[in-house]
mmCIF file of C-alpha atoms in Angstrom:
data_model
loop_
_atom_site.group_PDB
_atom_site.id
_atom_site.type_symbol
_atom_site.label_atom_id
_atom_site.label_comp_id
_atom_site.label_asym_id
_atom_site.label_seq_id
_atom_site.Cartn_x
_atom_site.Cartn_y
_atom_site.Cartn_z
ATOM 1 C CA MET B 1 -0.994 31.283 70.080
ATOM 2 C CA VAL B 2 -4.330 29.548 69.559
ATOM 3 C CA GLU B 3 -3.747 26.350 67.657
ATOM 4 C CA GLY B 4 -6.161 25.543 64.865
ATOM 5 C CA LYS B 5 -5.317 21.870 65.216
ATOM 6 C CA TYR B 6 -6.267 22.013 68.869
ATOM 7 C CA SER B 7 -9.763 23.229 68.077
ATOM 8 C CA GLY B 8 -9.967 20.523 65.445
ATOM 9 C CA SER B 9 -9.145 17.838 67.998
ATOM 10 C CA LEU B 10 -12.078 18.992 70.145
ATOM 11 C CA VAL B 11 -14.448 18.676 67.194
ATOM 12 C CA ILE B 12 -13.038 15.189 66.584
ATOM 13 C CA LYS B 13 -13.582 14.322 70.252
ATOM 14 C CA LYS B 14 -17.166 15.547 69.991
ATOM 15 C CA LEU B 15 -17.732 13.270 67.004
ATOM 16 C CA LYS B 16 -15.773 10.386 68.627
ATOM 17 C CA LYS B 17 -13.927 10.030 65.347
ATOM 18 C CA ASP B 18 -10.819 7.848 65.107
ATOM 19 C CA GLY B 19 -8.331 9.545 62.771
ATOM 20 C CA ASN B 20 -6.468 6.370 61.842
ATOM 21 C CA LYS B 21 -9.137 5.080 59.489
ATOM 22 C CA GLY B 22 -11.722 7.849 59.387
ATOM 23 C CA ASN B 23 -14.392 5.681 61.013
ATOM 24 C CA ASN B 24 -16.413 6.272 64.181
ATOM 25 C CA LYS B 25 -14.995 4.283 67.131
ATOM 26 C CA ASP B 26 -15.136 4.407 70.897
ATOM 27 C CA TYR B 27 -12.087 6.108 72.356
ATOM 28 C CA ILE B 28 -11.957 3.760 75.346
ATOM 29 C CA LYS B 29 -11.437 0.123 74.489
ATOM 30 C CA GLU B 30 -13.461 -2.581 76.247
ATOM 31 C CA ASP B 31 -10.234 -4.067 77.601
ATOM 32 C CA VAL B 32 -9.374 -0.816 79.357
ATOM 33 C CA ILE B 33 -12.855 -0.526 80.879
ATOM 34 C CA MET B 34 -12.545 -4.123 82.073
ATOM 35 C CA ILE B 35 -9.258 -3.312 83.844
ATOM 36 C CA ILE B 36 -10.731 -0.272 85.563
ATOM 37 C CA ASN B 37 -13.660 -2.335 86.847
ATOM 38 C CA ASP B 38 -11.471 -5.141 88.237
ATOM 39 C CA GLU B 39 -11.796 -5.638 91.970
ATOM 40 C CA THR B 40 -8.266 -6.904 92.566
ATOM 41 C CA LEU B 41 -4.933 -5.418 91.528
ATOM 42 C CA LYS B 42 -3.644 -8.902 90.694
ATOM 43 C CA GLU B 43 -6.360 -9.458 88.061
ATOM 44 C CA ALA B 44 -5.730 -6.020 86.565
ATOM 45 C CA ILE B 45 -1.971 -6.642 86.293
ATOM 46 C CA THR B 46 -2.587 -10.002 84.606
ATOM 47 C CA LYS B 47 -4.824 -8.394 81.992
ATOM 48 C CA ILE B 48 -2.416 -5.509 81.415
ATOM 49 C CA LYS B 49 0.381 -8.001 80.706
ATOM 50 C CA ALA B 50 -1.853 -9.814 78.228
ATOM 51 C CA ILE B 51 -2.632 -6.573 76.392
ATOM 52 C CA LYS B 52 1.062 -5.606 76.299
ATOM 53 C CA LYS B 53 1.825 -8.946 74.691
ATOM 54 C CA GLU B 54 -0.751 -8.255 71.967
ATOM 55 C CA LEU B 55 0.720 -4.801 71.416
ATOM 56 C CA LYS B 56 3.905 -6.324 70.020
ATOM 57 C CA ASP B 57 2.038 -6.189 66.751
ATOM 58 C CA LYS B 58 2.736 -2.602 65.583
ATOM 59 C CA THR B 59 -0.533 -2.457 63.686
ATOM 60 C CA LYS B 60 -2.521 -3.139 66.838
ATOM 61 C CA ARG B 61 -0.377 -0.670 68.774
ATOM 62 C CA TYR B 62 -1.180 2.077 66.264
ATOM 63 C CA ASP B 63 -4.877 1.172 66.248
ATOM 64 C CA LEU B 64 -5.105 1.910 69.982
ATOM 65 C CA ASN B 65 -3.840 5.471 69.541
ATOM 66 C CA VAL B 66 -6.238 8.391 69.262
ATOM 67 C CA ASN B 67 -5.021 10.746 66.538
ATOM 68 C CA ASN B 68 -6.293 13.708 64.596
ATOM 69 C CA CYS B 69 -8.313 12.715 61.579
ATOM 70 C CA ASN B 70 -6.255 12.181 58.411
ATOM 71 C CA CYS B 71 -8.783 10.307 56.308
ATOM 72 C CA GLY B 72 -8.640 12.972 53.566
ATOM 73 C CA GLU B 73 -12.159 12.167 52.394
ATOM 74 C CA ASP B 74 -13.888 14.964 50.518
ATOM 75 C CA GLU B 75 -16.972 14.737 52.756
ATOM 76 C CA CYS B 76 -14.951 14.929 55.992
ATOM 77 C CA HIS B 77 -15.334 18.458 57.362
ATOM 78 C CA ILE B 78 -12.439 17.888 59.808
ATOM 79 C CA CYS B 79 -9.935 17.270 56.993
ATOM 80 C CA ARG B 80 -11.399 19.971 54.767
ATOM 81 C CA ILE B 81 -11.206 22.644 57.483
ATOM 82 C CA PHE B 82 -8.056 21.772 59.442
ATOM 83 C CA GLY B 83 -6.047 19.986 56.735
ATOM 84 C CA ILE B 84 -4.155 16.702 56.551
ATOM 85 C CA GLY B 85 -0.537 15.575 56.341
ATOM 86 C CA VAL B 86 1.333 16.038 53.071
ATOM 87 C CA SER B 87 1.788 12.285 52.632
ATOM 88 C CA ASP B 88 -1.911 11.497 53.042
ATOM 89 C CA SER B 89 -4.822 11.456 50.624
ATOM 90 C CA LYS B 90 -5.521 14.766 48.897
ATOM 91 C CA LEU B 91 -9.202 14.217 48.168
ATOM 92 C CA SER B 92 -10.240 16.960 50.591
ATOM 93 C CA GLY B 93 -7.958 19.521 48.908
ATOM 94 C CA PRO B 94 -6.050 22.372 50.595
ATOM 95 C CA THR B 95 -6.516 23.452 54.211
ATOM 96 C CA ARG B 96 -9.385 25.938 54.523
ATOM 97 C CA LEU B 97 -8.535 27.440 57.911
ATOM 98 C CA TYR B 98 -5.445 29.572 58.549
ATOM 99 C CA VAL B 99 -4.651 30.426 62.183
ATOM 100 C CA ARG B 100 -2.327 33.408 62.621
ATOM 101 C CA ASP B 101 0.039 33.803 65.564
ATOM 102 C CA SER B 102 -1.540 35.565 68.551
ATOM 103 C CA TYR B 103 0.339 38.494 70.088
ATOM 104 C CA LEU B 104 -0.100 40.116 73.492
ATOM 105 C CA LYS B 105 -2.244 43.273 73.295
ATOM 106 C CA ASN B 106 -2.074 44.651 76.874
ATOM 107 C CA SER B 107 1.684 44.301 77.346
ATOM 108 C CA ASP B 108 2.000 47.943 78.534
ATOM 109 C CA GLU B 109 -0.337 47.274 81.473
ATOM 110 C CA MET B 110 1.519 44.096 82.376
ATOM 111 C CA ILE B 111 5.059 45.467 82.225
ATOM 112 C CA GLY B 112 3.880 48.672 83.950
ATOM 113 C CA LYS B 113 2.290 46.629 86.766
ATOM 114 C CA LYS B 114 -1.038 48.438 86.374
ATOM 115 C CA GLY B 115 -4.439 47.374 87.684
ATOM 116 C CA GLU B 116 -4.819 43.633 88.074
ATOM 117 C CA PHE B 117 -1.148 43.215 87.160
ATOM 118 C CA SER B 118 0.133 45.400 90.033
ATOM 119 C CA GLU B 119 1.620 42.381 91.811
ATOM 120 C CA LEU B 120 2.816 40.561 88.704
ATOM 121 C CA GLU B 121 6.094 38.809 89.476
ATOM 122 C CA PHE B 122 7.811 38.997 86.088
ATOM 123 C CA ASP B 123 7.315 41.311 83.117
ATOM 124 C CA TYR B 124 4.633 39.251 81.411
ATOM 125 C CA THR B 125 4.294 36.029 83.408
ATOM 126 C CA GLU B 126 3.911 34.808 86.962
ATOM 127 C CA SER B 127 5.077 31.741 88.862
ATOM 128 C CA LYS B 128 2.750 29.522 90.865
ATOM 129 C CA THR B 129 4.071 27.054 93.430
ATOM 130 C CA GLU B 130 2.105 23.848 93.823
ATOM 131 C CA ASN B 131 2.489 20.708 95.852
ATOM 132 C CA SER B 132 1.380 17.136 95.381
ATOM 133 C CA LEU B 133 1.466 14.308 97.911
ATOM 134 C CA ASP B 134 2.258 10.682 97.171
ATOM 135 C CA ARG B 135 -0.874 8.737 98.124
ATOM 136 C CA TYR B 136 1.069 5.896 99.685
ATOM 137 C CA THR B 137 4.118 7.554 101.280
ATOM 138 C CA SER B 138 2.692 11.086 101.822
ATOM 139 C CA LYS B 139 5.959 12.428 100.388
ATOM 140 C CA ALA B 140 5.681 16.040 99.230
ATOM 141 C CA ASN B 141 6.494 16.942 95.640
ATOM 142 C CA PRO B 142 6.615 20.769 95.394
ATOM 143 C CA ARG B 143 6.907 22.361 91.970
ATOM 144 C CA THR B 144 6.837 25.857 90.508
ATOM 145 C CA ILE B 145 5.178 26.545 87.169
ATOM 146 C CA GLU B 146 5.511 29.726 85.118
ATOM 147 C CA ARG B 147 2.228 30.743 83.544
ATOM 148 C CA VAL B 148 0.410 33.548 81.740
ATOM 149 C CA PRO B 149 -1.587 35.562 84.320
ATOM 150 C CA ALA B 150 -5.347 35.917 84.219
ATOM 151 C CA GLY B 151 -6.358 39.043 82.330
ATOM 152 C CA ALA B 152 -3.816 38.730 79.528
ATOM 153 C CA ILE B 153 -5.350 39.629 76.155
ATOM 154 C CA PHE B 154 -4.090 38.213 72.861
ATOM 155 C CA GLY B 155 -5.104 39.397 69.427
ATOM 156 C CA PHE B 156 -5.796 36.654 66.890
ATOM 157 C CA GLU B 157 -6.926 36.244 63.309
ATOM 158 C CA LEU B 158 -8.545 33.341 61.496
ATOM 159 C CA ILE B 159 -8.709 33.113 57.703
ATOM 160 C CA TYR B 160 -11.244 30.690 56.244
ATOM 161 C CA ASN B 161 -11.089 29.977 52.519
ATOM 162 C CA ILE B 162 -14.261 29.109 50.613
ATOM 163 C CA TYR B 163 -13.826 26.986 47.489
ATOM 164 C CA ASP B 164 -17.309 25.495 47.099
ATOM 165 C CA GLU B 165 -20.713 25.285 48.791
ATOM 166 C CA LYS B 166 -19.540 22.465 51.044
ATOM 167 C CA ASP B 167 -17.070 24.906 52.620
ATOM 168 C CA ILE B 168 -19.945 27.299 53.256
ATOM 169 C CA GLU B 169 -21.903 24.569 55.025
ATOM 170 C CA ASN B 170 -18.848 23.796 57.174
ATOM 171 C CA LEU B 171 -18.634 27.360 58.521
ATOM 172 C CA LYS B 172 -20.767 26.301 61.483
ATOM 173 C CA TYR B 173 -17.977 23.992 62.645
ATOM 174 C CA ILE B 174 -15.617 26.963 63.063
ATOM 175 C CA LYS B 175 -18.097 28.462 65.505
ATOM 176 C CA GLN B 176 -18.475 25.096 67.211
ATOM 177 C CA ALA B 177 -14.701 24.694 67.570
ATOM 178 C CA LEU B 178 -14.333 28.098 69.254
ATOM 179 C CA LYS B 179 -17.197 27.374 71.640
ATOM 180 C CA LEU B 180 -15.733 23.976 72.532
ATOM 181 C CA LEU B 181 -12.348 25.548 73.206
ATOM 182 C CA GLU B 182 -13.893 28.051 75.615
ATOM 183 C CA ASP B 183 -15.212 25.170 77.731
ATOM 184 C CA ASP B 184 -11.932 23.261 77.486
ATOM 185 C CA TYR B 185 -8.405 24.693 77.848
ATOM 186 C CA ILE B 186 -5.179 25.338 75.930
ATOM 187 C CA GLY B 187 -1.711 24.284 77.023
ATOM 188 C CA GLY B 188 -1.131 21.915 79.912
ATOM 189 C CA ASN B 189 -2.521 21.419 83.418
ATOM 190 C CA GLY B 190 -6.084 22.269 82.428
ATOM 191 C CA SER B 191 -7.476 20.054 85.204
ATOM 192 C CA ARG B 192 -5.831 22.419 87.703
ATOM 193 C CA GLY B 193 -7.452 25.515 86.222
ATOM 194 C CA TYR B 194 -4.814 26.568 83.694
ATOM 195 C CA GLY B 195 -5.485 27.488 80.104
ATOM 196 C CA LYS B 196 -9.068 28.778 80.334
ATOM 197 C CA ILE B 197 -9.763 31.313 77.604
ATOM 198 C CA SER B 198 -12.655 33.196 76.068
ATOM 199 C CA PHE B 199 -13.035 34.737 72.616
ATOM 200 C CA ASP B 200 -14.152 38.308 72.006
ATOM 201 C CA ILE B 201 -14.968 38.570 68.308
ATOM 202 C CA GLU B 202 -14.489 42.173 67.193
ATOM 203 C CA ASN B 203 -15.519 41.716 63.574
ATOM 204 C CA ILE B 204 -15.991 39.172 60.817
ATOM 205 C CA GLN B 205 -15.341 40.071 57.204
ATOM 206 C CA TYR B 206 -16.331 38.335 54.021
ATOM 207 C CA LYS B 207 -14.109 39.140 51.059
ATOM 208 C CA SER B 208 -15.123 38.029 47.604
ATOM 209 C CA ILE B 209 -12.680 38.044 44.695
ATOM 210 C CA GLU B 210 -14.238 41.328 43.530
ATOM 211 C CA SER B 211 -13.648 42.982 46.922
ATOM 212 C CA TYR B 212 -9.882 42.794 46.396
ATOM 213 C CA ILE B 213 -10.419 45.238 43.528
ATOM 214 C CA ASP B 214 -13.269 47.228 45.064
ATOM 215 C CA GLU B 215 -12.998 47.319 48.894
ATOM 216 C CA SER B 216 -16.529 48.697 49.205
ATOM 217 C CA LYS B 217 -17.750 45.148 48.474
ATOM 218 C CA ILE B 218 -16.236 43.781 51.706
ATOM 219 C CA LYS B 219 -19.060 42.565 53.987
ATOM 220 C CA LYS B 220 -18.620 43.080 57.756
ATOM 221 C CA PHE B 221 -20.319 41.221 60.611
ATOM 222 C CA ASP B 222 -20.211 41.597 64.390
ATOM 223 C CA ASN B 223 -20.467 38.119 65.926
ATOM 224 C CA LEU B 224 -20.311 34.385 65.335
ATOM 225 C CA ASP B 225 -24.087 34.086 64.996
ATOM 226 C CA SER B 226 -23.861 36.201 61.844
ATOM 227 C CA ILE B 227 -22.023 33.329 60.156
ATOM 228 C CA VAL B 228 -25.458 32.185 58.975
ATOM 229 C CA ASP B 229 -25.868 35.488 57.127
ATOM 230 C CA LEU B 230 -22.333 35.162 55.799
ATOM 231 C CA ALA B 231 -23.175 31.773 54.323
ATOM 232 C CA SER B 232 -26.256 33.206 52.647
ATOM 233 C CA ILE B 233 -24.248 36.004 51.039
ATOM 234 C CA SER B 234 -21.597 33.558 49.830
ATOM 235 C CA ILE B 235 -24.156 31.292 48.211
ATOM 236 C CA ASN B 236 -25.950 34.137 46.482
ATOM 237 C CA GLU B 237 -22.735 35.657 45.153
ATOM 238 C CA GLY B 238 -21.572 32.267 43.961
ATOM 239 C CA LYS B 239 -24.712 31.899 41.820
ATOM 240 C CA GLU B 240 -24.395 35.242 40.120
#
């Protein structure tokens, strides 16, 4: 499953936006940078203890967390596209983006051990044994992780609702989110090569209210770059 919220968090990271208050902030606090740059472990430990003492204040503790944006402001494209919590401000209205569950498309090849899956260990997954060494004791820490093999194909569907022209302008952020996700990863252990994905967009459809009565009015597009054309059609139809 491709999480819509996950793509949203990458857009937030790109904007360096702190979700607690909806303002732009640096993700790394000056205190943390100061600790990293310390030459002696003793000085670093002293500063860490001082910060922990300050963190007894729950407000400060929460302020240091990096969360998804929940500002709910009408001009915030993050909240408009990916939604906010039910207890938060409703200025941005309903969630625009729906992300459907993704299901395996080439399961027959995988369970039949065909092609690149000829040596697949399980029906649909494989296990990979890794090892890490303690830097100080050199003690081995072997582990086995079950993962989805390379070559697995999942079908997915995104539904984006357009309520006003601001939603049309925000279409470009859907494209941006997908591109960011291709250069990042989903799931865990991304720094070790897991979770790399790519999107193959088969078609994009624009459905106006009228097209639900007359299907011939459904507009079809081939790729993400055609989103610009989609926006143009939406604006023109909205003015009629």
